[in-house]
Short mmCIF file of C-alpha atoms in Angstrom, two decimals:
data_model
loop_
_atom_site.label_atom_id
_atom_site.label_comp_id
_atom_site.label_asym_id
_atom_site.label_seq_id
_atom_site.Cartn_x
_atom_site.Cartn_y
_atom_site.Cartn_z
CA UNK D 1 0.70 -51.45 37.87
CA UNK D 2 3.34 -52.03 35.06
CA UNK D 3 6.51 -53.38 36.01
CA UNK D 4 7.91 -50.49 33.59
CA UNK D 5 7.09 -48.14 36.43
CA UNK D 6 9.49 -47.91 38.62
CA UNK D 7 7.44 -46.74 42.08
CA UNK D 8 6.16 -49.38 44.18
CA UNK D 9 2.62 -49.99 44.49
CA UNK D 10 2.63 -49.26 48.03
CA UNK D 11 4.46 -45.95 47.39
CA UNK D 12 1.54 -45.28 44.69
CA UNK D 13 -0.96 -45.98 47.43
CA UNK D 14 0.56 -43.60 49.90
CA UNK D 15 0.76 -40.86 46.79
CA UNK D 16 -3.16 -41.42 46.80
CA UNK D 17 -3.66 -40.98 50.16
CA UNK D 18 -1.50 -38.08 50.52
CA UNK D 19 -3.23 -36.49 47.84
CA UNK D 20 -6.67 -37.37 49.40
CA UNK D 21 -5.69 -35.63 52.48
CA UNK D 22 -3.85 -32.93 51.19
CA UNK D 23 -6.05 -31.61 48.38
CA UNK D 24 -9.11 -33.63 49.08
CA UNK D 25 -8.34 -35.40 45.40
CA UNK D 26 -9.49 -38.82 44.66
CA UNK D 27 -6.16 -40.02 42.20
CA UNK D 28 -7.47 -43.00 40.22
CA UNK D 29 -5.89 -46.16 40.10
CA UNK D 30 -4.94 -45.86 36.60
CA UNK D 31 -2.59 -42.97 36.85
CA UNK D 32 0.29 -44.67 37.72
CA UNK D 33 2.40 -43.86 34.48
CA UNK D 34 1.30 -40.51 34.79
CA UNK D 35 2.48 -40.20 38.41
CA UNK D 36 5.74 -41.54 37.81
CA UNK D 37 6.38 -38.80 34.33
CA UNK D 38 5.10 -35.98 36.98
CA UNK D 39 7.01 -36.67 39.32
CA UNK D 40 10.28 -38.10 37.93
CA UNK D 41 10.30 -34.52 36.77
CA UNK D 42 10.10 -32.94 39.74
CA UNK D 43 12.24 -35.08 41.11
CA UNK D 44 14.92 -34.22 38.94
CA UNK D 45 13.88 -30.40 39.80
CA UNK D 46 14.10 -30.62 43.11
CA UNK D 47 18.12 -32.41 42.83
CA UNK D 48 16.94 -36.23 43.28
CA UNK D 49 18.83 -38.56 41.85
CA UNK D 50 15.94 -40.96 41.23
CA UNK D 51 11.99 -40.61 41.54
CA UNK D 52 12.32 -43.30 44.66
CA UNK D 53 14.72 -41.01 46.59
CA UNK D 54 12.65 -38.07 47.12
CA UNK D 55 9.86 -40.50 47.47
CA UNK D 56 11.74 -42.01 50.40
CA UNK D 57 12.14 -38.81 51.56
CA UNK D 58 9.17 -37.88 51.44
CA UNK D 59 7.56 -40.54 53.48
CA UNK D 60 10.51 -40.65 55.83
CA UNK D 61 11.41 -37.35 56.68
CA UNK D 62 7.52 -36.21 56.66
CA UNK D 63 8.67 -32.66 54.50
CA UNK D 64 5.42 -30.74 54.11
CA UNK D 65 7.12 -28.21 51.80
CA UNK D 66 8.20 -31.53 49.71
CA UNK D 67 4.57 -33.02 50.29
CA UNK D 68 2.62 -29.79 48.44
CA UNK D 69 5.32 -29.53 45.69
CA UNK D 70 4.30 -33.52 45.09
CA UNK D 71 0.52 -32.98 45.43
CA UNK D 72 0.64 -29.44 43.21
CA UNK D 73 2.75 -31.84 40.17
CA UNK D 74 0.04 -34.44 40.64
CA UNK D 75 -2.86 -32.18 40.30
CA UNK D 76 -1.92 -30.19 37.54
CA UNK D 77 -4.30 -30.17 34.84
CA UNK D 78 -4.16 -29.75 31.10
CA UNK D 79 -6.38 -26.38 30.33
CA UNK D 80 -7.44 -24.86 27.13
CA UNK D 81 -8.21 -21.94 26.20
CA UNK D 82 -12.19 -20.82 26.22
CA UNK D 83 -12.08 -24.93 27.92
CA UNK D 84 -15.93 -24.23 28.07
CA UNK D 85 -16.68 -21.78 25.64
CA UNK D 86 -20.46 -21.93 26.82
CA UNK D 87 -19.42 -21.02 30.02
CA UNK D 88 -17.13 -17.88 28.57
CA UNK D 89 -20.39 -16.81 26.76
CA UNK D 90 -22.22 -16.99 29.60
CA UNK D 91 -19.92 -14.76 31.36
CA UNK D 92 -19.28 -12.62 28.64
CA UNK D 93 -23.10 -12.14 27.27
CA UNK D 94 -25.24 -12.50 30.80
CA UNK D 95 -23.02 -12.25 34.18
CA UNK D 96 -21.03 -9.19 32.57
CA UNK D 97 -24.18 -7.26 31.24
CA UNK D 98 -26.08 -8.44 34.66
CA UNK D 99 -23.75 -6.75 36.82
CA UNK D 100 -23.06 -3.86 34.76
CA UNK D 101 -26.83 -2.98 35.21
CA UNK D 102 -26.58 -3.23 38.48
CA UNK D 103 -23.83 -0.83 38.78
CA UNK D 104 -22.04 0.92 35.80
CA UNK D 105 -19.48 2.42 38.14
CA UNK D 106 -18.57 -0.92 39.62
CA UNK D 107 -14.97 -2.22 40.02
CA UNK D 108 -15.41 -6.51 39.45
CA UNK D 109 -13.88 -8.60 41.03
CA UNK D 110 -13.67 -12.03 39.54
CA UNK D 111 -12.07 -15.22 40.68
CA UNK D 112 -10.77 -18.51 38.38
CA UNK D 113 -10.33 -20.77 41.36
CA UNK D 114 -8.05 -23.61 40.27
CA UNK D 115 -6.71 -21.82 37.48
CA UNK D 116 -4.00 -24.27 36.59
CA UNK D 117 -1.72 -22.77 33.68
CA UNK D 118 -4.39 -19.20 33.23
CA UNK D 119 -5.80 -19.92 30.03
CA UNK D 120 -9.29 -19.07 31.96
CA UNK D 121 -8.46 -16.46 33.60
CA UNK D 122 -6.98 -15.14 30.50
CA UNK D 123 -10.16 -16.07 28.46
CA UNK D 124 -12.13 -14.19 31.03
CA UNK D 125 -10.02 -11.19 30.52
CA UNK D 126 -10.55 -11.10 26.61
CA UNK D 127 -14.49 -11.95 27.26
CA UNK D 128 -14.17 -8.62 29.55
CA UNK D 129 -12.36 -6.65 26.57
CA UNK D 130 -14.84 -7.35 24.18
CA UNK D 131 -17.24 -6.34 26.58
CA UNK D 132 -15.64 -3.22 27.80
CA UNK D 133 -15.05 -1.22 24.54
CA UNK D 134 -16.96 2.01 25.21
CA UNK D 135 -17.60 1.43 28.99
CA UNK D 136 -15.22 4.10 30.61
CA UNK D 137 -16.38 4.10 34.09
CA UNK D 138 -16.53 -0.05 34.45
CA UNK D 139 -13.28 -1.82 35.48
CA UNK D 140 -12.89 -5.79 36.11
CA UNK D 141 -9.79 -7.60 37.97
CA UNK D 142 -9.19 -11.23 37.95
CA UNK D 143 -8.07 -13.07 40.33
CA UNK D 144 -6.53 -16.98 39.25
CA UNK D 145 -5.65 -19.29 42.00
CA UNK D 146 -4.12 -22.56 42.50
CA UNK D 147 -1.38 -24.85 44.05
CA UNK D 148 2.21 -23.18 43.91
CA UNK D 149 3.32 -25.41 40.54
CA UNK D 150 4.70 -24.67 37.02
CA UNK D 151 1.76 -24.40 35.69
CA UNK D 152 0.96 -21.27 38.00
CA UNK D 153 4.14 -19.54 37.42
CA UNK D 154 3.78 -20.37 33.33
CA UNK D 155 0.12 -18.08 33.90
CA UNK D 156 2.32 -15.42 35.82
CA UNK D 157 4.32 -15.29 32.62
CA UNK D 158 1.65 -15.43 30.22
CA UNK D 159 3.28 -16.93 27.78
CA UNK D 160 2.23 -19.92 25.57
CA UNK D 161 3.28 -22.44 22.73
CA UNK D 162 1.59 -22.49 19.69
CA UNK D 163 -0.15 -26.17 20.53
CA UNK D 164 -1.54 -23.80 23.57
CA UNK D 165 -3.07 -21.20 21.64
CA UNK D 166 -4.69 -22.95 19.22
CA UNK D 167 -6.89 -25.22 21.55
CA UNK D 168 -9.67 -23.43 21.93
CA UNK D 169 -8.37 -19.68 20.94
CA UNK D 170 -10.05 -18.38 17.70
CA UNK D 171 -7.52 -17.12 15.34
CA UNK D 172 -8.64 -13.49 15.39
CA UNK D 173 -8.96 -13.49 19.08
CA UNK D 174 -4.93 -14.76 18.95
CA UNK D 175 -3.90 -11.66 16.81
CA UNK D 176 -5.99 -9.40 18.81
CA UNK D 177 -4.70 -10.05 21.94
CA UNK D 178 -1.56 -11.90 21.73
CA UNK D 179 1.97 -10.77 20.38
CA UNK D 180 4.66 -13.34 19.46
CA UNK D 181 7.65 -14.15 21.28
CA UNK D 182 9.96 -16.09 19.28
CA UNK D 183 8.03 -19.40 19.04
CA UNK D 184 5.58 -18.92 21.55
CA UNK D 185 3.00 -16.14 21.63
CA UNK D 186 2.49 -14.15 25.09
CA UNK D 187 -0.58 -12.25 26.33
CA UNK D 188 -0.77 -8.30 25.56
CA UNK D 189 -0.50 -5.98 28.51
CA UNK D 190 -4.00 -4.59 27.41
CA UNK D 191 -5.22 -8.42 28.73
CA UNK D 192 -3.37 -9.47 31.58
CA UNK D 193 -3.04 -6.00 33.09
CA UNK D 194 -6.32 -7.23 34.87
CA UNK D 195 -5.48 -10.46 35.73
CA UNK D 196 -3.24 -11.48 38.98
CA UNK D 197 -2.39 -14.49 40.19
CA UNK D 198 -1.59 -15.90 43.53
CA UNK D 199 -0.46 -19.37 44.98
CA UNK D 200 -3.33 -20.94 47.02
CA UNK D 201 -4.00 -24.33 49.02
CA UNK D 202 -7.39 -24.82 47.55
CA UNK D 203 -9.03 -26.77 50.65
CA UNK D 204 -7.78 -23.78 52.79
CA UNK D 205 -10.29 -20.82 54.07
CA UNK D 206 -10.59 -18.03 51.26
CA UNK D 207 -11.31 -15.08 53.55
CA UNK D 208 -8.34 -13.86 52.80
CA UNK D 209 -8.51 -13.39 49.10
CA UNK D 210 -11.11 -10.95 49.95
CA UNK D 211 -14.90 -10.68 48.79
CA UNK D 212 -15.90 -11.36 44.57
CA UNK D 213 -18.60 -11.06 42.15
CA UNK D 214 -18.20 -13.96 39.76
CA UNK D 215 -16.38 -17.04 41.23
CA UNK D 216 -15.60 -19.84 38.46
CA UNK D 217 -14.59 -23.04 39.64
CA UNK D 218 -15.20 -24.97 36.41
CA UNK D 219 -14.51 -28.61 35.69
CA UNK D 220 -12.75 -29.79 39.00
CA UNK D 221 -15.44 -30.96 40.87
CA UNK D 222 -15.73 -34.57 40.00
CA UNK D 223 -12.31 -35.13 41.43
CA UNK D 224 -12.83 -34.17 44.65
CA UNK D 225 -13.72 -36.69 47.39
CA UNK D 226 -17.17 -35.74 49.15
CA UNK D 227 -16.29 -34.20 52.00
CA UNK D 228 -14.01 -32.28 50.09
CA UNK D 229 -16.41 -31.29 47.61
CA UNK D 230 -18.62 -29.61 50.38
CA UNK D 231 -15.67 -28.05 52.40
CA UNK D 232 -14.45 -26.02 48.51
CA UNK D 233 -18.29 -25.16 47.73
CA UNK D 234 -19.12 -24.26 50.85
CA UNK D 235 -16.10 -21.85 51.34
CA UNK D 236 -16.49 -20.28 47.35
CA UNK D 237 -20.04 -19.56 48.29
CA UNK D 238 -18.30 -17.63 51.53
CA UNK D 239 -16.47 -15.01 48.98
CA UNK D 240 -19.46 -14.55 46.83
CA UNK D 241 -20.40 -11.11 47.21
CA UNK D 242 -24.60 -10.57 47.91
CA UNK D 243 -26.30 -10.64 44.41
CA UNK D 244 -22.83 -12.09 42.86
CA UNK D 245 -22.62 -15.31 41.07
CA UNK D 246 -20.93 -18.42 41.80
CA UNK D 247 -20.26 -20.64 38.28
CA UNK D 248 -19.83 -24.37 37.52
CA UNK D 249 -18.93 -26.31 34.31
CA UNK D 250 -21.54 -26.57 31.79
CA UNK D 251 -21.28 -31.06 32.43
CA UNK D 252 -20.95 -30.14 36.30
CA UNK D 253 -24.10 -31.55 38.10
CA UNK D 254 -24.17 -29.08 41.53
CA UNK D 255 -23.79 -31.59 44.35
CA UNK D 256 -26.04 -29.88 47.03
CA UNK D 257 -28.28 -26.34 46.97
CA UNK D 258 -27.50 -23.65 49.24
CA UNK D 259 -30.98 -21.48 50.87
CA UNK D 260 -28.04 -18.46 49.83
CA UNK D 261 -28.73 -19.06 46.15
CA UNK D 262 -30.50 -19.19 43.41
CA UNK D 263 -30.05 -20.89 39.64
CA UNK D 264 -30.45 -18.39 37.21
CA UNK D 265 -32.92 -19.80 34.80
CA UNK D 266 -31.80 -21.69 32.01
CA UNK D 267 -28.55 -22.08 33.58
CA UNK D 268 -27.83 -24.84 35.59
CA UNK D 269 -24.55 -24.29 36.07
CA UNK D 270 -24.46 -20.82 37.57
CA UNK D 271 -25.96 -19.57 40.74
CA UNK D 272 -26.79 -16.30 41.74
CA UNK D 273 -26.20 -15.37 45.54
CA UNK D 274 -29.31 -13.50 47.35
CA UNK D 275 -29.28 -9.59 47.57
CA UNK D 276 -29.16 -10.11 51.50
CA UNK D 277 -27.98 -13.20 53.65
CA UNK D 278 -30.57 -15.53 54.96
CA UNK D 279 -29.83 -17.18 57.88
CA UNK D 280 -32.07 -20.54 58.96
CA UNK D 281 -34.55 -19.88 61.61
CA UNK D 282 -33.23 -21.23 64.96
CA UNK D 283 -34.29 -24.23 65.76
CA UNK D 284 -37.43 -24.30 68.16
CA UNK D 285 -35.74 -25.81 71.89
CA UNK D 286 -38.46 -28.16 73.58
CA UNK D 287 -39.29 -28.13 76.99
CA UNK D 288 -37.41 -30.58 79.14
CA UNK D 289 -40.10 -32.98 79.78
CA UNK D 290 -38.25 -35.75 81.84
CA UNK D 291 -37.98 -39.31 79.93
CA UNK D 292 -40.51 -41.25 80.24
CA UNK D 293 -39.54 -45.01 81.40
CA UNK D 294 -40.91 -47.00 78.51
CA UNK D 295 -43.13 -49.87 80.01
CA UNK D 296 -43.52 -53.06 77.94
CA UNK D 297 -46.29 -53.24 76.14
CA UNK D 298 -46.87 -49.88 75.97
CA UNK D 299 -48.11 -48.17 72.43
CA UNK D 300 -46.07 -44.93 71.21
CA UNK D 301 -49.16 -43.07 71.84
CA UNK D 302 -49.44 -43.97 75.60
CA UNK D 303 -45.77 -43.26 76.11
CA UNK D 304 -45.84 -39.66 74.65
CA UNK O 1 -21.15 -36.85 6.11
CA UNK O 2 -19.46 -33.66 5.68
CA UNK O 3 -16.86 -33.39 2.28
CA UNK O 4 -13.35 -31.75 3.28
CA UNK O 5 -11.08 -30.61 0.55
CA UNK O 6 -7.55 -30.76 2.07
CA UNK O 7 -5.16 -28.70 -0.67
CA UNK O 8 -1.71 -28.85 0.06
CA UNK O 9 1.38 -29.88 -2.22
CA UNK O 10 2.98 -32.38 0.45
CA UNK O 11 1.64 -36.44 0.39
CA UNK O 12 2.32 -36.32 3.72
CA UNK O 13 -0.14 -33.72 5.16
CA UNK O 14 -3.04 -34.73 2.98
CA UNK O 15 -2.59 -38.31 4.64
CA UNK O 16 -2.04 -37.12 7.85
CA UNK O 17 -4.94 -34.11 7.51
CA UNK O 18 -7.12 -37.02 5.66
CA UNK O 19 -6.96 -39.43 8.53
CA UNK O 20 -7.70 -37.10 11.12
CA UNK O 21 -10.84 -35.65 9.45
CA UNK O 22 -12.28 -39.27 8.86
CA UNK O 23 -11.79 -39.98 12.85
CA UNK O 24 -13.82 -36.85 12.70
CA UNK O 25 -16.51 -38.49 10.42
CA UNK O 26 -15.76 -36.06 7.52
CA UNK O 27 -14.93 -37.10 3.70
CA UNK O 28 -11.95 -35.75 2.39
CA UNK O 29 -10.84 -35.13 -1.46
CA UNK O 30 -7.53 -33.90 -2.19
CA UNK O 31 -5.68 -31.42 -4.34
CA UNK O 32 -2.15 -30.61 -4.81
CA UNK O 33 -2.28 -27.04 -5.42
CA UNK O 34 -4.31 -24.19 -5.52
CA UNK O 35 -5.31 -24.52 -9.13
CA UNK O 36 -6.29 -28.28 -9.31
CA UNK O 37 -8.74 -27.34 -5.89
CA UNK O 38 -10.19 -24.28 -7.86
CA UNK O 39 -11.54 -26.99 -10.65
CA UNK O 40 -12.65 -29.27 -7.81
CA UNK O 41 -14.43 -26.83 -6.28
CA UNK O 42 -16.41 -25.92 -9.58
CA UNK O 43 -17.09 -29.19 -10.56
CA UNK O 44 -18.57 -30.14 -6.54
CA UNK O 45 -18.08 -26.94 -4.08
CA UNK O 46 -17.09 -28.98 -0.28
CA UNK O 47 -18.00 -27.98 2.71
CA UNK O 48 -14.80 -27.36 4.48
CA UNK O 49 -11.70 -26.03 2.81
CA UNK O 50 -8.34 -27.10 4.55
CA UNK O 51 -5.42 -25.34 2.23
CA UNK O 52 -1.91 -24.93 2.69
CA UNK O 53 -0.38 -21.04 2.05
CA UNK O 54 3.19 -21.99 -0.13
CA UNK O 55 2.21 -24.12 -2.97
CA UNK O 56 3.60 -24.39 -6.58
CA UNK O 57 0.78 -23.16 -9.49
CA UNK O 58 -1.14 -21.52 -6.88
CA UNK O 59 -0.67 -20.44 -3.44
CA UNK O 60 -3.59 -20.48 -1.36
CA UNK O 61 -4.13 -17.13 -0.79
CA UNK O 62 -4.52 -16.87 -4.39
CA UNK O 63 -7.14 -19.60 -4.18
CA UNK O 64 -8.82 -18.47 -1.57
CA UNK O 65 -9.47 -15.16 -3.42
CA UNK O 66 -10.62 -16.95 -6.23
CA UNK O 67 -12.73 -18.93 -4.56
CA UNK O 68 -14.82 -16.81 -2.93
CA UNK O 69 -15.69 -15.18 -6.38
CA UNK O 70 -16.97 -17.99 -7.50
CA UNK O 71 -20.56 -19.00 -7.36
CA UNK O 72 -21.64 -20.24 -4.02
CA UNK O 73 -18.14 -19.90 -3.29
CA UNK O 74 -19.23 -18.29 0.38
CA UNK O 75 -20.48 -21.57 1.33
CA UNK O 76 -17.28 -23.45 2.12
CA UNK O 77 -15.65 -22.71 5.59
CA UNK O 78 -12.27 -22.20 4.53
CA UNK O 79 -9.14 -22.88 7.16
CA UNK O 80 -5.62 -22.68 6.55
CA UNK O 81 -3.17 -24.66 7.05
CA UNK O 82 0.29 -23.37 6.98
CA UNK O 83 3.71 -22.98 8.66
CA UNK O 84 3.60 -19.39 7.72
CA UNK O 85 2.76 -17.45 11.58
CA UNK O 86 3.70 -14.28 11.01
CA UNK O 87 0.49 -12.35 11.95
CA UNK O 88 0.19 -9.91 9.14
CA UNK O 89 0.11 -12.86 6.74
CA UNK O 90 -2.23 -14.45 9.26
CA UNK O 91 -4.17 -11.04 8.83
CA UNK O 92 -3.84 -11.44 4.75
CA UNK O 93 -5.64 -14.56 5.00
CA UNK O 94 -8.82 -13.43 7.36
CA UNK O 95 -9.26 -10.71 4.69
CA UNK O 96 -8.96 -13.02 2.11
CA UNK O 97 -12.07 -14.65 3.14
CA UNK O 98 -10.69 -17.75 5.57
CA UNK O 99 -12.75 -18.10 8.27
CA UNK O 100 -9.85 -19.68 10.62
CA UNK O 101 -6.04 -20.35 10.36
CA UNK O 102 -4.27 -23.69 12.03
CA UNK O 103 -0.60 -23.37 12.09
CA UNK O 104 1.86 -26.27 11.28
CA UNK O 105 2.73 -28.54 13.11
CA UNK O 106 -0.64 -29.58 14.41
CA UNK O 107 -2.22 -32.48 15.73
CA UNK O 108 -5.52 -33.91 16.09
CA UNK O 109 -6.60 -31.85 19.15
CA UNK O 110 -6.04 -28.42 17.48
CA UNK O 111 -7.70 -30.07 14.28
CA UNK O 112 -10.68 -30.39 16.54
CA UNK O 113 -10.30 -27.65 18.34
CA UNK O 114 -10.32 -25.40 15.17
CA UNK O 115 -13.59 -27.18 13.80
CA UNK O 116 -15.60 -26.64 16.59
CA UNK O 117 -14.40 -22.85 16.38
CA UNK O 118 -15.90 -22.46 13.17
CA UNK O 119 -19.21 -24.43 13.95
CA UNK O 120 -18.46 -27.73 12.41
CA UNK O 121 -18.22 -29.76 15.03
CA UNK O 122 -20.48 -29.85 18.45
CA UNK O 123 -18.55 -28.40 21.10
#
């Protein structure tokens, strides 16, 4: 580490580990000057005088309110707008028209999971509004989680600078569904009337956000230590509704297959859960034979 | 390569616009007003148009009028760039015939950002 920083490396190393137990996040060892600007902010937020006070709080006192506001300012991420516009098409163009088919009367529901500062969740709600125009009868909510942070209660707001809106927003998608506010442009009621957000540990059971029809959890993955990485797939499969789809980046290679779901051709990103559960046949219990003693000298064949 | 013609009065921004594009593998010509990129653009029509709004001679909304009269003047994907962000003038220019609008300040990401957009770079 530089000696510009001002956290010890063992302090750094604890910050890793925390963050591997708390969020399931591998931090890599070249984030050190990014730590120390996230958290010398927060710091400062929460009344420290210096980053190595609250970080000697931290550690000392064992504060787990303290500990999630540290992990949430680590892990936020820097999202664009449309950040995979393949993926937005995909929604917008197949999922949407998909599940409309299925049932024109339907009320979505559609979850951003790690939805950092709601530019996707956002972006979801324009793809739906293009979608929408004469479909009276079809209604879509979206849901964005994450870690309580900033960056969550910036989505609440809905409100963005103009770097923000012009990564990855096309112009006449910003004066369509934007209005400006001063400097910074926010999102029109028409768009984020269907979009709610709520603070969420993301390695905690999701049963309680209730049951959904597209889950996107787009671009995280990689970050996420293994065990991790199956505990968050595992549960986002859990709220996918039967014959709902569960979505990936477009880069994302799926880590494991799940006998629940299917990839929908020509996209490997996105799976589509079966129209009814199937659950593994158990497994056939064998007669207790009692152990044979093994005898030297004796072939496998003889012994069985 | 891909030729960029970056029209704006200011030094400054065709430098800074210029050196961005090139990371982005595109040549760039310049022009210092709307007139002067109206000549270019009959004598070799770019690719990509980058073009500030306020400009002495001719404005670029002016240009951009003219420019799509011309022949093969549909070809070049035109994008503003401007501090103007008021959104009817915003509006002016879509109708004008730009096919995206960066507002000033901007930096290399929204550069980028605003390419891909209009299908000039992979995204």
């Amino acid at each position: 580490m530089s000696n510009v920083l001002s956290l010890k490396t063992s302090y750094y190393e604890a910050l890793k580990r925390l963050t591997l137990e708390l969020a399931g996040v591998n931090l890599g060892d070249d984030h050190a000057f990014l730590v120390e600007t996230r958290l010398s902010a927060l710091a400062r937020q929460e009344g420290y005088q210096n980053l190595t006070q609250m970080i000697d709080d931290l550690f000392g006192q064992g504060q787990t309110r303290l500990a999630i506001r540290v992990v949430s300012a680590l892990l936020e991420r820097d999202t664009h707008f449309n950040p995979d516009p393949v993926g937005i098409e995909t929604f917008e163009t197949l999922l949407l028209p998909e599940l409309y088919k299925a049932n024109p009367l339907a009320k979505l529901r559609v979850l951003s999971f790690a939805c950092s500062s709601g530019q996707e969740p956002y972006s979801l709600s324009i793809a739906v509004d293009k979608f929408l125009k004469d479909k009276e009868n079809f209604s879509v909510e979206i849901l964005g989680v994450d870690y309580p942070s900033p960056a969550l209660s910036r989505a609440k707001e809905g409100k963005y600078t103009h770097f923000e809106v012009q990564r990855g927003l096309p112009i006449r998608d910003l004066i369509t569904y934007f209005d400006r506010a001063g400097e910074d442009w926010i999102v029109k009621p028409s768009i984020s009337q269907r979009v709610s957000f709520e603070e969420f540990h993301l390695l905690s059971k999701p049963d309680g956000l209730g049951q959904f029809d597209v889950v996107l959890f787009r671009n995280s993955l990689a970050h996420y230590s293994s065990p991790a990485r199956i505990r968050v797939i595992r549960s986002l499969a859990s709220v996918v509704k039967h014959e709902g789809y569960l979505m990936f980046g477009s880069e994302e290679k799926l880590p494991t297959t799940n006998h629940n779901f299917d990839i929908v051709p020509n996209r490997p990103n996105v799976l589509k859960k079966h129209a009814e559960e199937i659950i593994p046949p158990p497994e056939i219990e064998l007669p207790k034979a009692p152990p044979k003693e093994y005898q030297p000298g004796q072939s496998p064949a003889e012994r069985a | 390569m891909k030729n960029c013609l970056v029209v704006d009065n200011s030094k400054m921004i065709r430098r800074v616009a210029g050196r961005i594009l090139s990371e982005l593998k595109f040549n760039t010509d310049e022009a210092e007003n709307g007139q002067e990129a109206l000549s270019q653009c009959r004598t070799k029509m770019p690719d990509v148009v980058l073009v500030d709004w306020n400009m002495p001679v001719m404005d670029g909304l002016t240009f951009v009028k003219a420019l799509r009269q011309e022949p093969n003047g549909q070809k070049p994907i035109v994008l503003f760039c401007t501090a103007e962000r008021d959104v009817v003038k915003i509006a002016q220019a879509l109708e004008a015939g730009a096919d995206e609008y960066i507002m000033k300040p901007f930096d290399s990401d929204i550069i980028a950002s605003k390419f891909q957009q209009a299908g000039l770079l992979a995204a």
